[in-house]
Structures are given as C-alpha cells and as structure tokens.
Coordinates of C-alpha atoms and ligand atoms in Angstrom, one line a residue:
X18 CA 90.7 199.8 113.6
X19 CA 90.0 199.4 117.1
X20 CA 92.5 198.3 119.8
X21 CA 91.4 196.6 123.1
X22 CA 94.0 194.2 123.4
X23 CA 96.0 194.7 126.8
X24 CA 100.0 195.0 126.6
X25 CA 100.2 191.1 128.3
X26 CA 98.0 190.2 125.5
X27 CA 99.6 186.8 123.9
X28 CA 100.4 186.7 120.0
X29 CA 101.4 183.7 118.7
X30 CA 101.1 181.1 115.8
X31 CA 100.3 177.3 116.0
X32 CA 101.3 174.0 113.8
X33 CA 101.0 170.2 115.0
X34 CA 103.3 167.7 114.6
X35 CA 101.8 165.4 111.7
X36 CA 101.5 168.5 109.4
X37 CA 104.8 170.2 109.5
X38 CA 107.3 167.8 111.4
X39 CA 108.3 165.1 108.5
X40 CA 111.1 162.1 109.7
X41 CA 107.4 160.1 109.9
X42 CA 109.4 156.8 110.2
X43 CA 112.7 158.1 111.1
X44 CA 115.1 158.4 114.5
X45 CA 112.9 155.8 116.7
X46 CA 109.5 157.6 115.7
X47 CA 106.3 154.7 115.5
X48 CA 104.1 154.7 112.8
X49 CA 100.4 157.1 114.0
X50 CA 96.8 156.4 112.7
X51 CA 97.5 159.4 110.0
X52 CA 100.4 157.4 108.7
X53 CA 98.2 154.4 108.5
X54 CA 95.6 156.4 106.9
X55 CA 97.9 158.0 104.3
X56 CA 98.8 154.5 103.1
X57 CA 95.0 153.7 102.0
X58 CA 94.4 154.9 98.1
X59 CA 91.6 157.5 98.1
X60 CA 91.8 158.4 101.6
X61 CA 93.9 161.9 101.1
X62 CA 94.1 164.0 98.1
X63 CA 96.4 162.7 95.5
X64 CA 97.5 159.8 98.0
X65 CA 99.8 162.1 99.7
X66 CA 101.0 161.3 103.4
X67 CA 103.3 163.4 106.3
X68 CA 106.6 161.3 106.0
X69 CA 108.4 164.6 105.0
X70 CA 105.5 167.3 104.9
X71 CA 107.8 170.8 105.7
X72 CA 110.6 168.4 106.9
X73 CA 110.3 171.1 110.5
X74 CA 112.6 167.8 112.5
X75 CA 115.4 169.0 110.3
X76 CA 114.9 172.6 109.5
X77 CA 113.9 173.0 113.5
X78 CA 116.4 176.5 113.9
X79 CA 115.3 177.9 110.4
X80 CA 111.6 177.8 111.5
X81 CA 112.0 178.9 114.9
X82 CA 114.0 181.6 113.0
X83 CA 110.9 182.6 111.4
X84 CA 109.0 182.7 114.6
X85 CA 111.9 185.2 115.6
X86 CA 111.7 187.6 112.7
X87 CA 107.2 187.7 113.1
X88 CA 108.1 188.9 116.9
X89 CA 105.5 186.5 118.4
X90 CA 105.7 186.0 121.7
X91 CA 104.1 182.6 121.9
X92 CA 104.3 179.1 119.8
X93 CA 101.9 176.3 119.7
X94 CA 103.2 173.2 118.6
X95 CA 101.9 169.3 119.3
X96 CA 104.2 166.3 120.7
X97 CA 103.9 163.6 118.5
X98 CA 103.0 160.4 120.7
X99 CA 104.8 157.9 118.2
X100 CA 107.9 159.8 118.1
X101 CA 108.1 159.8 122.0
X102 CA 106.5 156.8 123.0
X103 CA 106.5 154.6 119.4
X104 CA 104.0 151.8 120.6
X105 CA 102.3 154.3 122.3
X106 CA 103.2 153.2 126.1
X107 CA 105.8 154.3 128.9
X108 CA 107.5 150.7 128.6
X109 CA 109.6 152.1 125.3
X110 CA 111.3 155.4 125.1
X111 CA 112.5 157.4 122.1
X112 CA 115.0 159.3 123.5
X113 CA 116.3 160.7 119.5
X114 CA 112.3 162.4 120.2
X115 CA 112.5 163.9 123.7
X116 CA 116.3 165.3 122.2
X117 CA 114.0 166.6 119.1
X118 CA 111.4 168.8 121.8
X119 CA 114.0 169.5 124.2
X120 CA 115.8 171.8 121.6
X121 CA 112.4 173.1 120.4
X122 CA 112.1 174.1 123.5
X123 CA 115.1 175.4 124.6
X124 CA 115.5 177.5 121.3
X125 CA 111.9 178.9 122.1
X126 CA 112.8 180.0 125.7
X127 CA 116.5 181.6 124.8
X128 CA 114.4 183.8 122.0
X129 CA 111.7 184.9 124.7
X130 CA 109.0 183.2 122.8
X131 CA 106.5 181.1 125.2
X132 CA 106.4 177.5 124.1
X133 CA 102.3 176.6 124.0
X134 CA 102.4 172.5 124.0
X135 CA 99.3 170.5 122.5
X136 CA 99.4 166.8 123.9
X137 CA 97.3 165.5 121.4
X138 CA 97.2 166.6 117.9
X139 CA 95.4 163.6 116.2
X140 CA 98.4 161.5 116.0
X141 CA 98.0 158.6 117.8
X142 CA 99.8 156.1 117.9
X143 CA 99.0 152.8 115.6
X144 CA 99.8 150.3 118.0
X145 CA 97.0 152.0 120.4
X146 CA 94.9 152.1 117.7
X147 CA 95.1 148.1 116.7
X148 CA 95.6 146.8 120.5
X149 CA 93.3 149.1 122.0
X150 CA 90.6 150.5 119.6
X151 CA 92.0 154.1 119.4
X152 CA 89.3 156.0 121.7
X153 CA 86.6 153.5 121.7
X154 CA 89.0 152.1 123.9
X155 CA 88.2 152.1 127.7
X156 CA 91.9 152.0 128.6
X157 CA 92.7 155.2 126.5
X158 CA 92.0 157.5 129.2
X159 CA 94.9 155.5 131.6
X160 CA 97.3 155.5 128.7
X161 CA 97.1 158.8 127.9
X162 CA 97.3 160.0 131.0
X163 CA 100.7 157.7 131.3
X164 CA 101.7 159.3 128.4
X165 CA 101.1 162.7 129.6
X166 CA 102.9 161.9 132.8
X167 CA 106.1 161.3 130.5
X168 CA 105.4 164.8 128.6
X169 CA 105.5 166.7 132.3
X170 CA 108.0 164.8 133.8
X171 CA 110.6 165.9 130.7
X172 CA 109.0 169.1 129.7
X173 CA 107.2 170.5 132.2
X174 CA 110.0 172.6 134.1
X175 CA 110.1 174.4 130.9
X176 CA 106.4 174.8 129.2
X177 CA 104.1 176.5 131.2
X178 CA 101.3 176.6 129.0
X179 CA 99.7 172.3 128.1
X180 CA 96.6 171.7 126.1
X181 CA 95.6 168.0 126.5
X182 CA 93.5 167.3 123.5
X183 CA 93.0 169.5 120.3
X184 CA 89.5 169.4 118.8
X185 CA 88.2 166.4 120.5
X186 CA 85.2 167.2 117.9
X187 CA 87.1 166.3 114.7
X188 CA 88.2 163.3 116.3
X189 CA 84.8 162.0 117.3
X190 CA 82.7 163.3 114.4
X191 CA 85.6 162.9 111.7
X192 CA 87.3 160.2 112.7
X193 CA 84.7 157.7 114.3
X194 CA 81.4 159.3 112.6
X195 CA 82.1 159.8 108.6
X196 CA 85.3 158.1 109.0
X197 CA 86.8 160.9 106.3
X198 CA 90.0 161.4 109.0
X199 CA 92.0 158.5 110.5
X200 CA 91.0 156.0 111.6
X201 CA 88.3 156.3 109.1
X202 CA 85.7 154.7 111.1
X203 CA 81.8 155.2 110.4
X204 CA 79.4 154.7 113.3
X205 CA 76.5 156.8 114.5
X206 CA 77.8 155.9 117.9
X207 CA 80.8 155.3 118.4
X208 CA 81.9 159.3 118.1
X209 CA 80.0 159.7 121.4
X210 CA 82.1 156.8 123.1
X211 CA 84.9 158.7 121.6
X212 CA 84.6 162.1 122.7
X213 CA 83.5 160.6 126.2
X214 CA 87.0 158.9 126.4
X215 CA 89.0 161.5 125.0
X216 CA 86.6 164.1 127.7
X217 CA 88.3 161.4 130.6
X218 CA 91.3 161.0 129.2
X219 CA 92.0 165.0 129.3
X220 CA 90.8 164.9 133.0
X221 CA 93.0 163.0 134.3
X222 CA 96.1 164.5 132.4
X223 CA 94.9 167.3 134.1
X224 CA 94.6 166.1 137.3
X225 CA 97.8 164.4 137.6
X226 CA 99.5 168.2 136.7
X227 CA 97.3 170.0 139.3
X228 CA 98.6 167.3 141.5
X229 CA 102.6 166.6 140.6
X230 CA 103.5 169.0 138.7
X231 CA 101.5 173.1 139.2
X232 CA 102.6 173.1 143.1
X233 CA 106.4 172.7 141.9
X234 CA 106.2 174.2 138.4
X235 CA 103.3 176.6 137.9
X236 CA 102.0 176.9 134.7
X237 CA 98.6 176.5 132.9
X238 CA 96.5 173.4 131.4
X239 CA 93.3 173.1 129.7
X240 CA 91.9 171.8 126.3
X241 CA 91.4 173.6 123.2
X242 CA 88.1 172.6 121.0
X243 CA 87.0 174.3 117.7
X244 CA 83.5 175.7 116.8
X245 CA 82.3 177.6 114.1
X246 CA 79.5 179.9 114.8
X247 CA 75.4 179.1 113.9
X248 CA 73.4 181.8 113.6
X249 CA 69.5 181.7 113.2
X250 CA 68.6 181.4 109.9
X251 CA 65.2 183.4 110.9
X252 CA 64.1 184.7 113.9
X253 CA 61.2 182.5 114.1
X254 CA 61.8 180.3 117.7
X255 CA 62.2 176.8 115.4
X256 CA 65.2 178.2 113.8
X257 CA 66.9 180.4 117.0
X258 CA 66.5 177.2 119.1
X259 CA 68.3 175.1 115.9
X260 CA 71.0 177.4 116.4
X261 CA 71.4 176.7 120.2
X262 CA 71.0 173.3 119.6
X263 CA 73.9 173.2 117.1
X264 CA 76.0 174.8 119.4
X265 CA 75.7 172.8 122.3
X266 CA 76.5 169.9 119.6
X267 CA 79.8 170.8 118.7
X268 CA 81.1 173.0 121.6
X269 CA 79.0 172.5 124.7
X270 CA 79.2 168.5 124.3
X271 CA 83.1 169.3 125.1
X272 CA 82.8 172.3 127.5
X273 CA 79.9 171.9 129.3
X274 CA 81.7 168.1 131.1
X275 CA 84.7 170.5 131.9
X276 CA 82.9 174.0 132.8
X277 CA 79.6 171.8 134.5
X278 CA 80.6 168.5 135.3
X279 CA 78.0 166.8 132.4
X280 CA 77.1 166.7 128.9
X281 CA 74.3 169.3 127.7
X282 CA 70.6 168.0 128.2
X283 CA 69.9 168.4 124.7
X284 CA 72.3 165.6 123.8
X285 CA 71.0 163.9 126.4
X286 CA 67.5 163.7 125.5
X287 CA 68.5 163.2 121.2
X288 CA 70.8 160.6 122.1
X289 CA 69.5 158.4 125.0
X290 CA 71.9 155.3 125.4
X291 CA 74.7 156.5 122.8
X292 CA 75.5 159.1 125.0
X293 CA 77.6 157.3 127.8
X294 CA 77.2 158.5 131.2
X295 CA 79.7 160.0 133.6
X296 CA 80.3 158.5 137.7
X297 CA 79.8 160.9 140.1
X298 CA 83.8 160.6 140.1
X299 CA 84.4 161.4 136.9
X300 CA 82.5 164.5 136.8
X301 CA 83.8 165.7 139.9
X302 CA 87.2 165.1 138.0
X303 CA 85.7 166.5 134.8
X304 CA 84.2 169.6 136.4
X305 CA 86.8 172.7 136.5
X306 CA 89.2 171.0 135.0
X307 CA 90.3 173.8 132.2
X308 CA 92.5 176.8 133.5
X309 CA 91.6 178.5 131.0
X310 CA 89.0 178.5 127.1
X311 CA 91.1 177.4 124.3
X312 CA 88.8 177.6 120.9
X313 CA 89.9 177.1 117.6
X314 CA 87.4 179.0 115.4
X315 CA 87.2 178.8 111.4
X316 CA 83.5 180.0 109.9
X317 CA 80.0 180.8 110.4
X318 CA 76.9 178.7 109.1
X319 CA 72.7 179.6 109.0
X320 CA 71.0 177.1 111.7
X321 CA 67.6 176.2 111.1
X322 CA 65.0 173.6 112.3
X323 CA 65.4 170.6 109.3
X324 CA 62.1 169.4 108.3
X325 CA 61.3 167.0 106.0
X326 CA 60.4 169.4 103.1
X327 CA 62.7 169.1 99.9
X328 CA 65.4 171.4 100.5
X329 CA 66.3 173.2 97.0
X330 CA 70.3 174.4 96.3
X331 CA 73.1 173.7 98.3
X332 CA 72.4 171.8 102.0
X333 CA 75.2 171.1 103.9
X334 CA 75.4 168.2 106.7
X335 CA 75.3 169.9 110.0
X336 CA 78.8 169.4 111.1
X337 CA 77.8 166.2 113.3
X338 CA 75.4 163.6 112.9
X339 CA 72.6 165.2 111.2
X340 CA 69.8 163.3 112.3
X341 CA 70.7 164.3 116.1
X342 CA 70.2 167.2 115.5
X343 CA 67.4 168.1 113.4
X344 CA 69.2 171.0 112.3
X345 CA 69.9 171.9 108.6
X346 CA 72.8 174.7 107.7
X347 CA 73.6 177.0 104.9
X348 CA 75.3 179.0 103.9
X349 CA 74.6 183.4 102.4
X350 CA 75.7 183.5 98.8
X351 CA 77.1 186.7 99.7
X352 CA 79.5 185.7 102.1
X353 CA 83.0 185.3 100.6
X354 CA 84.8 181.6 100.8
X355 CA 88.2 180.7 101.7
X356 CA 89.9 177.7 99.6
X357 CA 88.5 175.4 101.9
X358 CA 84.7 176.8 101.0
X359 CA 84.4 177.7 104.9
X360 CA 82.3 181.1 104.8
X361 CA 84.2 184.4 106.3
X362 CA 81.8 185.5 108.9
X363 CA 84.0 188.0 111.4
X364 CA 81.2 189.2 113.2
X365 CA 80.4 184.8 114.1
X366 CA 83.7 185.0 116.1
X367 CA 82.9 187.5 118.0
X368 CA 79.0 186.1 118.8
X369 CA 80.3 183.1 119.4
X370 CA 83.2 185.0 121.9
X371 CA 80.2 186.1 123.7
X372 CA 78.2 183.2 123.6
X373 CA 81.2 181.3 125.4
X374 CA 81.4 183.9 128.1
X375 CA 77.9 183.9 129.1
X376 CA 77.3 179.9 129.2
X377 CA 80.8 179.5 131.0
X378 CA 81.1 183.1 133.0
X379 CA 83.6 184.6 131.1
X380 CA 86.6 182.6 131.7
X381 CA 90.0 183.4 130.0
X382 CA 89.8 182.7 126.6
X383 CA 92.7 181.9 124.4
X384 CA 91.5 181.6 120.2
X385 CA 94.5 178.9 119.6
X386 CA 93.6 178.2 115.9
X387 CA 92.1 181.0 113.4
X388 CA 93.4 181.6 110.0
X389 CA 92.3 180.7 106.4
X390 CA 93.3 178.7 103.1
X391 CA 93.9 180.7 100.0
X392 CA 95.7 178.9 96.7
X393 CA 98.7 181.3 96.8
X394 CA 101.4 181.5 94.4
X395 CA 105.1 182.6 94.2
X396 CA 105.2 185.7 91.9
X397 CA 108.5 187.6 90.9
X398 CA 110.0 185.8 94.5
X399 CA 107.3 187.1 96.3
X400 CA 104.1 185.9 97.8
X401 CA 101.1 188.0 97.9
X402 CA 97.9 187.0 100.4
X403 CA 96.3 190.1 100.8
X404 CA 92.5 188.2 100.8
X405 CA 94.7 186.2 104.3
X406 CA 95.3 190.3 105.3
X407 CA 92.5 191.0 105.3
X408 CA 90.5 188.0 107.1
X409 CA 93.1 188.5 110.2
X410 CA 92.2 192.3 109.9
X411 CA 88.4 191.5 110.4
X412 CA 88.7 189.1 112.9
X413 CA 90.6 190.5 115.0
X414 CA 88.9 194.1 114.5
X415 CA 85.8 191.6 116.5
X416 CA 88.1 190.3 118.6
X417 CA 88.9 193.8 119.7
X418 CA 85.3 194.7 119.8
X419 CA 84.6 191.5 122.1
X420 CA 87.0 192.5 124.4
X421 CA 85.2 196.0 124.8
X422 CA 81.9 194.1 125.1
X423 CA 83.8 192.2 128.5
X424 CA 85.0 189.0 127.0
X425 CA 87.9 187.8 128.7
X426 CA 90.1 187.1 125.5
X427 CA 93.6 187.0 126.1
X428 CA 95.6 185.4 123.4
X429 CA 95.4 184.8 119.4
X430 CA 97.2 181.8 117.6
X431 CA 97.5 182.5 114.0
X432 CA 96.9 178.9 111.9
X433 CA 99.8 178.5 110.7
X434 CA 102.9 179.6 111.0
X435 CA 103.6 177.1 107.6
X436 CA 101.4 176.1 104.8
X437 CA 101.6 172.1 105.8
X438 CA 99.9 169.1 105.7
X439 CA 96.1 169.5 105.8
X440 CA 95.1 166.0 106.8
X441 CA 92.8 165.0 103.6
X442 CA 93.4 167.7 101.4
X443 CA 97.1 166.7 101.9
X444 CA 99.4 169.6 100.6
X445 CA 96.2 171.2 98.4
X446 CA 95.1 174.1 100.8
X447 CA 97.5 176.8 102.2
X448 CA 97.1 177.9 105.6
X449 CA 100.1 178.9 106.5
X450 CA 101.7 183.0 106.3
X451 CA 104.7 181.4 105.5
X452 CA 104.8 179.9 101.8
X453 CA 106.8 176.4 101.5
X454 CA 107.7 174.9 98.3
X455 CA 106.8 171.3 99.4
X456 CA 109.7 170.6 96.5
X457 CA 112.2 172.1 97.3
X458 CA 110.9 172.8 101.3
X459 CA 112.2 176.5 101.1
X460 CA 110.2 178.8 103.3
X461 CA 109.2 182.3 102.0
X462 CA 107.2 184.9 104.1
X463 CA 104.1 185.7 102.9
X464 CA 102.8 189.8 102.9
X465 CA 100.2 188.2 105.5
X466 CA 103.3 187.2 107.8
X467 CA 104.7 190.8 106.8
X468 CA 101.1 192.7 108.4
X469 CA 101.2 190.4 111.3
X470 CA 104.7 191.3 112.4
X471 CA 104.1 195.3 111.9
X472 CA 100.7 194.7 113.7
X473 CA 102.0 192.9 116.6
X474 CA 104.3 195.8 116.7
X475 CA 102.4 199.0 116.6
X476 CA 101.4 198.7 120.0
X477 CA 99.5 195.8 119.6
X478 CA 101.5 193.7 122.0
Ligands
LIG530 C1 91.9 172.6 112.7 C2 93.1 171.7 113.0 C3 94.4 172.1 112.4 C4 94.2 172.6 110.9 C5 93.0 173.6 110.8 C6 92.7 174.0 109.4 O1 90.7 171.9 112.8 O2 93.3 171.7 114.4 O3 95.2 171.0 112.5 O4 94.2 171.6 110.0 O5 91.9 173.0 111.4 O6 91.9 173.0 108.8

C-alpha cells in the first residue's frame, strides 16, 4: 500500500448531533425539523426518530473515550441549533446546551484531539422552519449568521477548525426537491431558492469570523459538501459532457459561488428563472469565502446523455432533478454495493480528488465524511467488518495515490465514529466502526475501528 500522507496529515472521525446525541426534548433542547419529521408515519423506517439514538449527551466521556483508544487526532461533531438556541434565535439561550459543548470540547482539547465543529447538520430548528419557511426563507441567511455569532462568541477561543453548512445538496435536493428528508417538501424549485439561501447564509457566517473572531483567535472556516463521482458511461462527447454536467449539478452549484463568486453556466442556462441570482455584493461576499475544500464522498455512478429511448434494467434518478439535467445514471453490475446500494468505486474518489483540484486550483482539501454501511452483527462478543476494512483500505490507497498526482489533500474523517441514526433508514444501516446495541446503547469496537487505530499508527500519522 502506498503512503503519501505527510506527518501533519489529519485523522479523524465525524458524527452530527441528530444521529448520535439523544436527550431530543430534554435539558432546554427545542424540538428540529428531523424531530418533526420523525413524528409523521411513513416518513423514517419503522417510524423510528433521534430522541435517544446512541444517547452520546449522556455517555459524552465513554465516547470521547473511544476517540481516545482509535488515536485520532481530530473529531467532527455538529451543534445542534435547538439545543442551543430552542426557537432558533439569540433572544433565548440554553445554557444546560452550551454546558453540554463546552465539556465536549474541553475533554477533546485535554486528550490532544482537535475538535472539528459543523454549524449546521440538518437540524434546524422547528420554530424557523414554521415562522420562517426553513431555507426558502429570505431571513435564514441573517438568522443563521446570528446564530453562528453565538457559536464563536462561546466556542471559538477553543475550536479552530468551523464548517458552516454540511451538504447544502441534501438539503436542497432532499429536503425541498423529493421531500424524502425533513421538511419533506416537493418542488422543482424551491431546492434552488434553498441552496441559494443556505450558499448566503454560509457567507456571512463566514464573514463575521474573518471579521471578529480569525484576527483574535486564528483558526479555519469553510463548508463541507458531498459528491459522488460520474464517470462517462462512453467516451462518445454526449456522454463525457453528461458527466461534467452532473458534476457541476451537485458539487459546482455549491463551490463554484464560493471558489468563483457564481453558480456554474450550465445551471444557468437549464434553469433560467429558478436559479436566483446573486448582487454584485453577495458574490463579492460569496467569492473566497472557504479556507479550505471540505467534501464528503460516498460512491461512483455511469453519466450519460438521457434520451428519450426506453431505458431497459435498472435507471436510477440522477441524484437531482432529472429533467435539469438530461443526464441518466447507472450503475456496473460488477461493482460491489454497500448496505445502502451505493456502488464502491475507489478509483471515483480519487478522479473526483483531481477533478476538484483542477476546477478550484488545488486548494486544501479535507474528505470530512467517507465510510460505508454494512448489516453487521455481534458474534461470540465480537464484531467483524472486514468488507468496512477493506473499503477504507482502497480509498485511501487513492487517496494516497492522489496526493502523489499533486492534490492538496490534507485530512480524512472516517463516517462514523458510531453506527447512529441514519435519517430515513433510521437505525437500519450501520456506518459506524463502533457497534451500538441501540437496546441496550453499549458500544463495542468493530475490527474496522481495530485497522484504523494500527493504521493511523504505523506511520501513517
Ligand atoms: C452524509 C451525511 C451523514 C451521514 C452519511 C451517510 O450525507 O452527512 O450525516 O448520514 O451521509 O449516509
């Protein structure tokens, strides 16, 4: 196995709050669009919710504990907005919430393990969401900037590292488009207005640090956002131009505003008026405004140029709108499937490594989510994931391989550190490299947590 990663390199697993934390109504915490969500019959597998998920807001020194024994040396975790701010605004306070982070974060820092904060992890809060219109909203950008203000001015002497949004994609496209994630809206629209609010909204959370808080503090901020890979289902020009047409769908619609200061043309020209526009202002604001590449990465899909023929076997949506796009996906029968049916594709992470340094000149990358669901099972008191092994193995063999080819990556973030809450599948699909008995909540270290400890050791790090 190859090994390009530098000695600073950062290793380091992620969770958000919805999906481990628990206490969903408890010590002052307001109710979030994923509690609402839970509550409608048919919305998440089995009707399960996140009031207790791994119960992590009482088991807070066992898990950090855990973090301890892999010999990470970085955690990303989310702020829940309702358990800080329970109606969502600066005018009422849970101080039982910023007690709850501060000793997260203190128990990070005394273990030497960097504390990696998301601002926004899907979990809005429901009062936003019935006074304002969750991110349709035109005031969302203000209020979450307020809201981020609180997060700096209590946390920020502490955590260098911030992400504003995670996956601004899955909010727009899953939650405003196909409505299959809270709030459960359906519009062919409205995910545009969406991801243009949540693109303002992490501007000026950004701003405001660059302004009050990285002269005094230091310390990092950008936004992470997810992408799988699309490769050319031929190599006739229909299909290779499908495949850069997908792409600049689901990532370039979110980096190119913050690497280029606007949204790619070939949204522009598909989407005409549903694509809002930007003020000169806001893309000077928008335009730089990510210190560094977060990506979350999953799987790899076949792009090609849909036509209007019937398409025979399986045809999957194309991860957006699909009429947009004119792009149809699919998938190789030989490529294996994790528990979630997402493809493993190792060499698509390191294409689409490269594909980000040459359309944003090669900024630092961090992957902050990559990992895999497999349906695993206590045997004999033990857990064995060696099909989890051997996915980290192979993507990060690319991710070694990228480096060499000049990609600036500089940290990994192993989804997760638990198996949790996974949003619709509720408690169905394990991601974690830690095993939890959602019964009886005990934790139990996979073999994949096992490899990765040994791996981060043996000069890895
Ligand atoms: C990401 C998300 C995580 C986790 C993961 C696995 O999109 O940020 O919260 O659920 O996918 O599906």
């Amino acid at each position: 196995m190859t090994n390009n990663f530098p000695p600073n390199f950062v290793w380091g697993t992620a969770t958000s709050s919805t999906q481990i934390e628990g206490a969903g109504l408890l010590d002052g915490k307001g109710p979030s669009i994923w509690d609402a969500f839970c509550q409608i019959p048919g919305k998440v597998f089995e009707n399960q919710n996140a009031l207790v998920a791994c119960d992590h807001y009482h088991r807070l020194e066992e898990d950090v504990q855990l973090l301890v024994d892999l010999g990470v040396s970085a955690y990303r975790f989310s702020f829940s907005w309702p358990r800080l701010l329970p109606n969502g605004r600066i005018d009422h306070i849970n101080e039982q919430g910023i007690k709850f982070y501060n000793r997260l974060i203190d128990l990070l820092i005394e273990n030497n393990i960097m504390p990696w904060a998301t601002l926004y992890h899907w979990d809005l809060p429901l009062a936003l969401q019935l006074e304002e219109d969750g991110w349709v909203g035109a005031k969302m950008p203000e209020l979450f900037e307020d809201y981020a203000g609180f997060c700096f001015q209590h946390f920020a002497d502490r955590i260098k590292n911030w992400i504003t949004i995670n996956e601004a994609w899955v909010v727009a496209i899953l939650g405003y488009g196909q409505g299959v994630f809270a709030p459960g809206r359906i519009s062919n629209s409205e995910p545009y207005l969406a991801g243009h609010n949540l693109l303002l909204a992490h501007a000026r959370a950004v701003a405001l640090y660059r302004e009050s808080y990285a002269p005094k503090y230091g310390g990092k901020i950008g936004i992470t956002n997810n992408c799988d890979w699309r490769e050319p289902a031929t190599d006739s020009p229909a299909d290779i131009a499908a495949a850069q047409r997908s792409l600049e769908f689901f990532l370039a619609w979110f980096a190119d505003p913050v690497y280029k200061g606007d949204y790619p043309d070939s949204m522009r020209s598909a989407l005409g008026e549903r694509l809002p526009v930007f003020t000169p202002e806001e893309q000077a604001l928008l335009k730089g405004s990510s210190d560094f590449f977060g990506l979350n990465h999953y799987t790899t899909m076949y792009a090609s140029e849909a036509s209007d023929e019937i398409i025979q076997g399986p045809v999957y949506g194309n991860g957006g709108i699909s009429e947009d796009q004119n792009v149809k996906l699919s998938l190789d029968p030989e490529w294996p499937l994790t528990d979630m049916q997402w493809a493993i594709v190792p060499w698509g992470c390191r294409k689409l490594l490269k594909w980000i340094s040459e359309r944003y000149d090669y900024p630092d990358i961090y992957i902050t989510e990559n990992g895999c669901a497999f349906p695993d099972e206590i045997e004999d008191q033990e857990v064995h994931d060696p099909q989890r092994v051997a996915f980290f193995k192979a993507y990060l063999d690319e991710c070694s391989e990228a480096i060499a080819e000049g990609v600036k990556l500089r940290g990994y973030f192993i989804w997760s550190l638990l198996d949790n809450f996974e949003w619709a599948s509720g408690y169905s699909k394990r991601f974690g490299i830690h095993y939890v008995d959602f019964e009886s909540l005990q934790r139990r270290p996979k073999s994949s947590a096992q490899w990765y400890k040994s791996y981060i050791q043996s000069g890895h790090r």
